[in-house]
């Protein structure tokens, strides 16, 4: 199911829950990167530890994203018309 065609107000499906997981993890990664930059600028060793944590969260996001696209079959590049077809 395409993101644009998703109906709102329905029951929570596995696809919706997976999408929420990805969004929450993305938000955590951004917060971790910003806080690590703050602590690194303050010359605190905690900044590098948070930076490594943000990297680990990013790896989890990539793995979950691959699982999400593989499981639900969403391929944004398949349905787009090619420019060469019109020529």
CSV table of N, CA and C in Angstrom, one decimal:
chain,number,residue,atom,x,y,z
A,1,UNK,N,0.8,-1.2,0.0
A,1,UNK,CA,0.0,0.0,0.0
A,1,UNK,C,0.9,1.2,0.0
A,2,UNK,N,0.6,2.1,-0.8
A,2,UNK,CA,1.4,3.4,-1.0
A,2,UNK,C,1.1,4.3,0.2
A,3,UNK,N,2.1,5.1,0.6
A,3,UNK,CA,1.8,6.0,1.7
A,3,UNK,C,0.7,7.0,1.4
A,4,UNK,N,0.6,7.4,0.2
A,4,UNK,CA,-0.3,8.4,-0.2
A,4,UNK,C,-1.8,7.8,-0.2
A,5,UNK,N,-1.9,6.5,-0.4
A,5,UNK,CA,-3.2,5.9,-0.5
A,5,UNK,C,-3.7,5.4,0.9
A,6,UNK,N,-2.9,5.5,1.9
A,6,UNK,CA,-3.2,5.0,3.2
A,6,UNK,C,-4.4,5.7,3.8
A,7,UNK,N,-5.4,4.9,4.3
A,7,UNK,CA,-6.6,5.5,4.9
A,7,UNK,C,-6.3,5.9,6.3
A,8,UNK,N,-6.8,7.1,6.7
A,8,UNK,CA,-6.6,7.5,8.1
A,8,UNK,C,-7.8,7.1,8.9
A,9,UNK,N,-7.6,7.0,10.2
A,9,UNK,CA,-8.7,6.7,11.2
A,9,UNK,C,-9.0,5.2,11.3
A,10,UNK,N,-8.2,4.3,10.6
A,10,UNK,CA,-8.5,2.9,10.7
A,10,UNK,C,-7.8,2.2,11.9
A,11,UNK,N,-7.9,0.9,11.9
A,11,UNK,CA,-7.3,0.2,13.0
A,11,UNK,C,-5.8,0.1,12.8
A,12,UNK,N,-5.0,-0.1,13.9
A,12,UNK,CA,-3.6,-0.2,13.8
A,12,UNK,C,-3.2,-1.5,13.1
A,13,UNK,N,-2.5,-1.4,12.0
A,13,UNK,CA,-2.0,-2.6,11.3
A,13,UNK,C,-0.5,-2.7,11.6
A,14,UNK,N,0.0,-3.9,11.2
A,14,UNK,CA,1.5,-4.1,11.4
A,14,UNK,C,2.3,-3.0,10.6
A,15,UNK,N,1.7,-2.6,9.5
A,15,UNK,CA,2.4,-1.6,8.7
A,15,UNK,C,2.5,-0.3,9.4
A,16,UNK,N,1.4,0.1,10.0
A,16,UNK,CA,1.3,1.4,10.7
A,16,UNK,C,2.3,1.3,11.9
A,17,UNK,N,2.3,0.2,12.7
A,17,UNK,CA,3.1,0.1,13.8
A,17,UNK,C,4.6,0.1,13.4
A,18,UNK,N,4.9,-0.5,12.3
A,18,UNK,CA,6.3,-0.5,11.9
A,18,UNK,C,6.7,0.9,11.5
A,19,UNK,N,5.8,1.7,10.8
A,19,UNK,CA,6.1,3.0,10.5
A,19,UNK,C,6.3,3.9,11.7
A,20,UNK,N,5.5,3.7,12.7
A,20,UNK,CA,5.7,4.5,14.0
A,20,UNK,C,7.0,4.1,14.6
A,21,UNK,N,7.4,2.9,14.6
A,21,UNK,CA,8.7,2.5,15.2
A,21,UNK,C,9.8,3.3,14.5
A,22,UNK,N,9.8,3.3,13.1
A,22,UNK,CA,10.8,4.0,12.4
A,22,UNK,C,10.8,5.5,12.7
A,23,UNK,N,9.7,6.1,12.8
A,23,UNK,CA,9.6,7.5,13.1
A,23,UNK,C,10.2,7.8,14.5
A,24,UNK,N,9.8,7.0,15.5
A,24,UNK,CA,10.3,7.2,16.9
A,24,UNK,C,11.8,7.0,16.9
A,25,UNK,N,12.3,6.0,16.3
A,25,UNK,CA,13.8,5.8,16.3
A,25,UNK,C,14.5,6.9,15.5
A,26,UNK,N,13.9,7.4,14.5
A,26,UNK,CA,14.5,8.5,13.8
A,26,UNK,C,14.6,9.8,14.7
A,27,UNK,N,13.6,10.0,15.4
A,27,UNK,CA,13.5,11.1,16.4
A,27,UNK,C,14.6,10.9,17.5
A,28,UNK,N,14.7,9.7,18.0
A,28,UNK,CA,15.7,9.4,19.0
A,28,UNK,C,17.2,9.7,18.4
A,29,UNK,N,17.4,9.3,17.2
A,29,UNK,CA,18.7,9.4,16.6
A,29,UNK,C,19.0,10.9,16.4
A,30,UNK,N,18.1,11.7,16.0
A,30,UNK,CA,18.3,13.2,15.9
A,30,UNK,C,18.6,13.8,17.2
A,31,UNK,N,17.8,13.4,18.2
A,31,UNK,CA,18.1,14.0,19.6
A,31,UNK,C,19.4,13.6,20.1
A,32,UNK,N,19.8,12.3,19.9
A,32,UNK,CA,21.1,11.8,20.3
A,32,UNK,C,22.3,12.6,19.6
A,33,UNK,N,22.1,12.8,18.3
A,33,UNK,CA,23.1,13.5,17.5
A,33,UNK,C,23.3,15.0,18.0
A,34,UNK,N,22.1,15.6,18.3
A,34,UNK,CA,22.2,17.0,18.8
A,34,UNK,C,22.8,17.1,20.2
A,35,UNK,N,22.4,16.2,21.0
A,35,UNK,CA,23.0,16.2,22.4
A,35,UNK,C,24.5,15.8,22.4
A,36,UNK,N,24.9,14.9,21.5
A,36,UNK,CA,26.3,14.6,21.4
A,36,UNK,C,27.1,15.8,20.9
A,37,UNK,N,26.5,16.5,19.9
A,37,UNK,CA,27.3,17.7,19.5
A,37,UNK,C,27.4,18.7,20.6
A,38,UNK,N,26.4,18.9,21.4
A,38,UNK,CA,26.4,19.8,22.6
A,38,UNK,C,27.5,19.4,23.6
A,39,UNK,N,27.5,18.1,23.9
A,39,UNK,CA,28.5,17.6,24.9
A,39,UNK,C,29.9,17.6,24.3
A,40,UNK,N,30.1,17.4,23.0
A,40,UNK,CA,31.4,17.4,22.4
A,40,UNK,C,31.9,18.8,22.4
A,41,UNK,N,31.1,19.8,22.1
A,41,UNK,CA,31.5,21.2,22.2
A,41,UNK,C,31.9,21.6,23.6
A,42,UNK,N,31.3,21.0,24.6
A,42,UNK,CA,31.7,21.3,26.0
A,42,UNK,C,32.9,20.5,26.4
A,43,UNK,N,33.5,19.8,25.5
A,43,UNK,CA,34.7,19.0,25.8
A,43,UNK,C,34.4,17.9,26.9
A,44,UNK,N,33.3,17.3,26.8
A,44,UNK,CA,32.9,16.3,27.7
A,44,UNK,C,32.9,14.9,27.0
A,45,UNK,N,33.5,13.9,27.7
A,45,UNK,CA,33.6,12.6,27.1
A,45,UNK,C,32.2,11.9,26.9
A,46,UNK,N,31.2,12.4,27.5
A,46,UNK,CA,29.9,11.8,27.4
A,46,UNK,C,29.4,12.0,25.9
A,47,UNK,N,29.8,13.1,25.3
A,47,UNK,CA,29.4,13.4,23.9
A,47,UNK,C,29.8,12.3,22.9
A,48,UNK,N,31.0,11.7,23.1
A,48,UNK,CA,31.4,10.7,22.1
A,48,UNK,C,30.6,9.4,22.4
A,49,UNK,N,30.2,9.1,23.7
A,49,UNK,CA,29.4,8.0,24.0
A,49,UNK,C,28.0,8.1,23.4
A,50,UNK,N,27.5,9.3,23.5
A,50,UNK,CA,26.1,9.5,22.9
A,50,UNK,C,26.2,9.5,21.4
A,51,UNK,N,27.3,9.9,20.8
A,51,UNK,CA,27.5,9.9,19.3
A,51,UNK,C,27.5,8.4,18.9
A,52,UNK,N,28.2,7.5,19.6
A,52,UNK,CA,28.2,6.1,19.3
A,52,UNK,C,26.8,5.5,19.4
A,53,UNK,N,26.1,5.9,20.5
A,53,UNK,CA,24.7,5.5,20.6
A,53,UNK,C,23.8,5.9,19.4
A,54,UNK,N,24.0,7.2,19.0
A,54,UNK,CA,23.2,7.7,17.8
A,54,UNK,C,23.6,6.8,16.6
A,55,UNK,N,24.8,6.5,16.4
A,55,UNK,CA,25.2,5.6,15.3
A,55,UNK,C,24.5,4.2,15.4
A,56,UNK,N,24.5,3.7,16.6
A,56,UNK,CA,23.8,2.4,16.8
A,56,UNK,C,22.3,2.5,16.4
A,57,UNK,N,21.7,3.6,16.9
A,57,UNK,CA,20.3,3.8,16.6
A,57,UNK,C,20.1,3.9,15.1
A,58,UNK,N,21.0,4.6,14.4
A,58,UNK,CA,20.9,4.8,12.9
A,58,UNK,C,21.0,3.4,12.2
A,59,UNK,N,21.9,2.6,12.7
A,59,UNK,CA,22.0,1.2,12.1
A,59,UNK,C,20.7,0.4,12.3
A,60,UNK,N,20.1,0.6,13.5
A,60,UNK,CA,18.8,-0.1,13.7
A,60,UNK,C,17.8,0.4,12.8
A,61,UNK,N,17.8,1.7,12.6
A,61,UNK,CA,16.8,2.3,11.7
A,61,UNK,C,17.0,1.8,10.3
A,62,UNK,N,18.2,1.7,9.8
A,62,UNK,CA,18.5,1.1,8.5
A,62,UNK,C,18.0,-0.3,8.4
A,63,UNK,N,18.3,-1.1,9.4
A,63,UNK,CA,17.8,-2.5,9.3
A,63,UNK,C,16.3,-2.6,9.4
A,64,UNK,N,15.7,-1.9,10.2
A,64,UNK,CA,14.2,-1.9,10.3
A,64,UNK,C,13.6,-1.4,9.0
A,65,UNK,N,14.2,-0.4,8.4
A,65,UNK,CA,13.7,0.1,7.1
A,65,UNK,C,13.8,-0.9,6.0
A,66,UNK,N,14.9,-1.6,6.0
A,66,UNK,CA,15.0,-2.7,5.0
A,66,UNK,C,14.0,-3.8,5.2
A,67,UNK,N,13.7,-4.1,6.5
A,67,UNK,CA,12.7,-5.1,6.8
A,67,UNK,C,11.3,-4.6,6.4
A,68,UNK,N,11.1,-3.3,6.7
A,68,UNK,CA,9.8,-2.7,6.4
A,68,UNK,C,9.5,-2.7,4.9
A,69,UNK,N,10.5,-2.3,4.1
A,69,UNK,CA,10.3,-2.2,2.7
A,69,UNK,C,10.2,-3.6,2.1
A,70,UNK,N,11.0,-4.6,2.6
A,70,UNK,CA,10.9,-5.9,2.1
A,70,UNK,C,9.6,-6.7,2.5
A,71,UNK,N,9.1,-6.4,3.7
A,71,UNK,CA,8.0,-7.2,4.1
A,71,UNK,C,6.7,-6.7,3.5
A,72,UNK,N,6.5,-5.3,3.4
A,72,UNK,CA,5.3,-4.8,2.8
A,72,UNK,C,5.4,-4.5,1.4
A,73,UNK,N,6.5,-4.7,0.7
A,73,UNK,CA,6.6,-4.6,-0.7
A,73,UNK,C,6.5,-3.2,-1.3
A,74,UNK,N,6.8,-2.2,-0.5
A,74,UNK,CA,6.8,-0.8,-1.0
A,74,UNK,C,8.0,-0.5,-1.7
A,75,UNK,N,7.9,-0.3,-3.0
A,75,UNK,CA,9.0,0.1,-3.9
A,75,UNK,C,8.7,1.4,-4.6
A,76,UNK,N,9.2,2.5,-4.1
A,76,UNK,CA,8.8,3.8,-4.7
A,76,UNK,C,9.4,3.9,-6.1
A,77,UNK,N,10.4,3.2,-6.4
A,77,UNK,CA,11.0,3.4,-7.8
A,77,UNK,C,10.4,2.5,-8.8
A,78,UNK,N,9.5,1.6,-8.5
A,78,UNK,CA,8.9,0.7,-9.5
A,78,UNK,C,7.8,1.4,-10.3
A,79,UNK,N,7.0,2.2,-9.6
A,79,UNK,CA,5.8,2.7,-10.3
A,79,UNK,C,6.0,4.1,-11.0
A,80,UNK,N,7.2,4.6,-10.9
A,80,UNK,CA,7.4,5.9,-11.5
A,80,UNK,C,7.7,5.7,-13.0
A,81,UNK,N,7.1,6.5,-13.9
A,81,UNK,CA,7.4,6.3,-15.3
A,81,UNK,C,8.8,6.9,-15.7
A,82,UNK,N,9.4,6.2,-16.5
A,82,UNK,CA,10.7,6.6,-17.0
A,82,UNK,C,10.6,7.7,-18.0
A,83,UNK,N,11.6,8.6,-18.0
A,83,UNK,CA,11.6,9.6,-19.0
A,83,UNK,C,11.9,9.0,-20.4
A,84,UNK,N,12.6,8.0,-20.5
A,84,UNK,CA,13.0,7.4,-21.8
A,84,UNK,C,11.8,6.7,-22.5
A,85,UNK,N,10.7,6.4,-21.7
A,85,UNK,CA,9.5,5.8,-22.4
A,85,UNK,C,8.8,6.9,-23.2
A,86,UNK,N,8.9,8.1,-22.8
A,86,UNK,CA,8.2,9.2,-23.6
A,86,UNK,C,9.0,9.6,-24.8
A,87,UNK,N,10.2,9.3,-24.9
A,87,UNK,CA,11.0,9.8,-26.0
A,87,UNK,C,10.8,8.9,-27.3
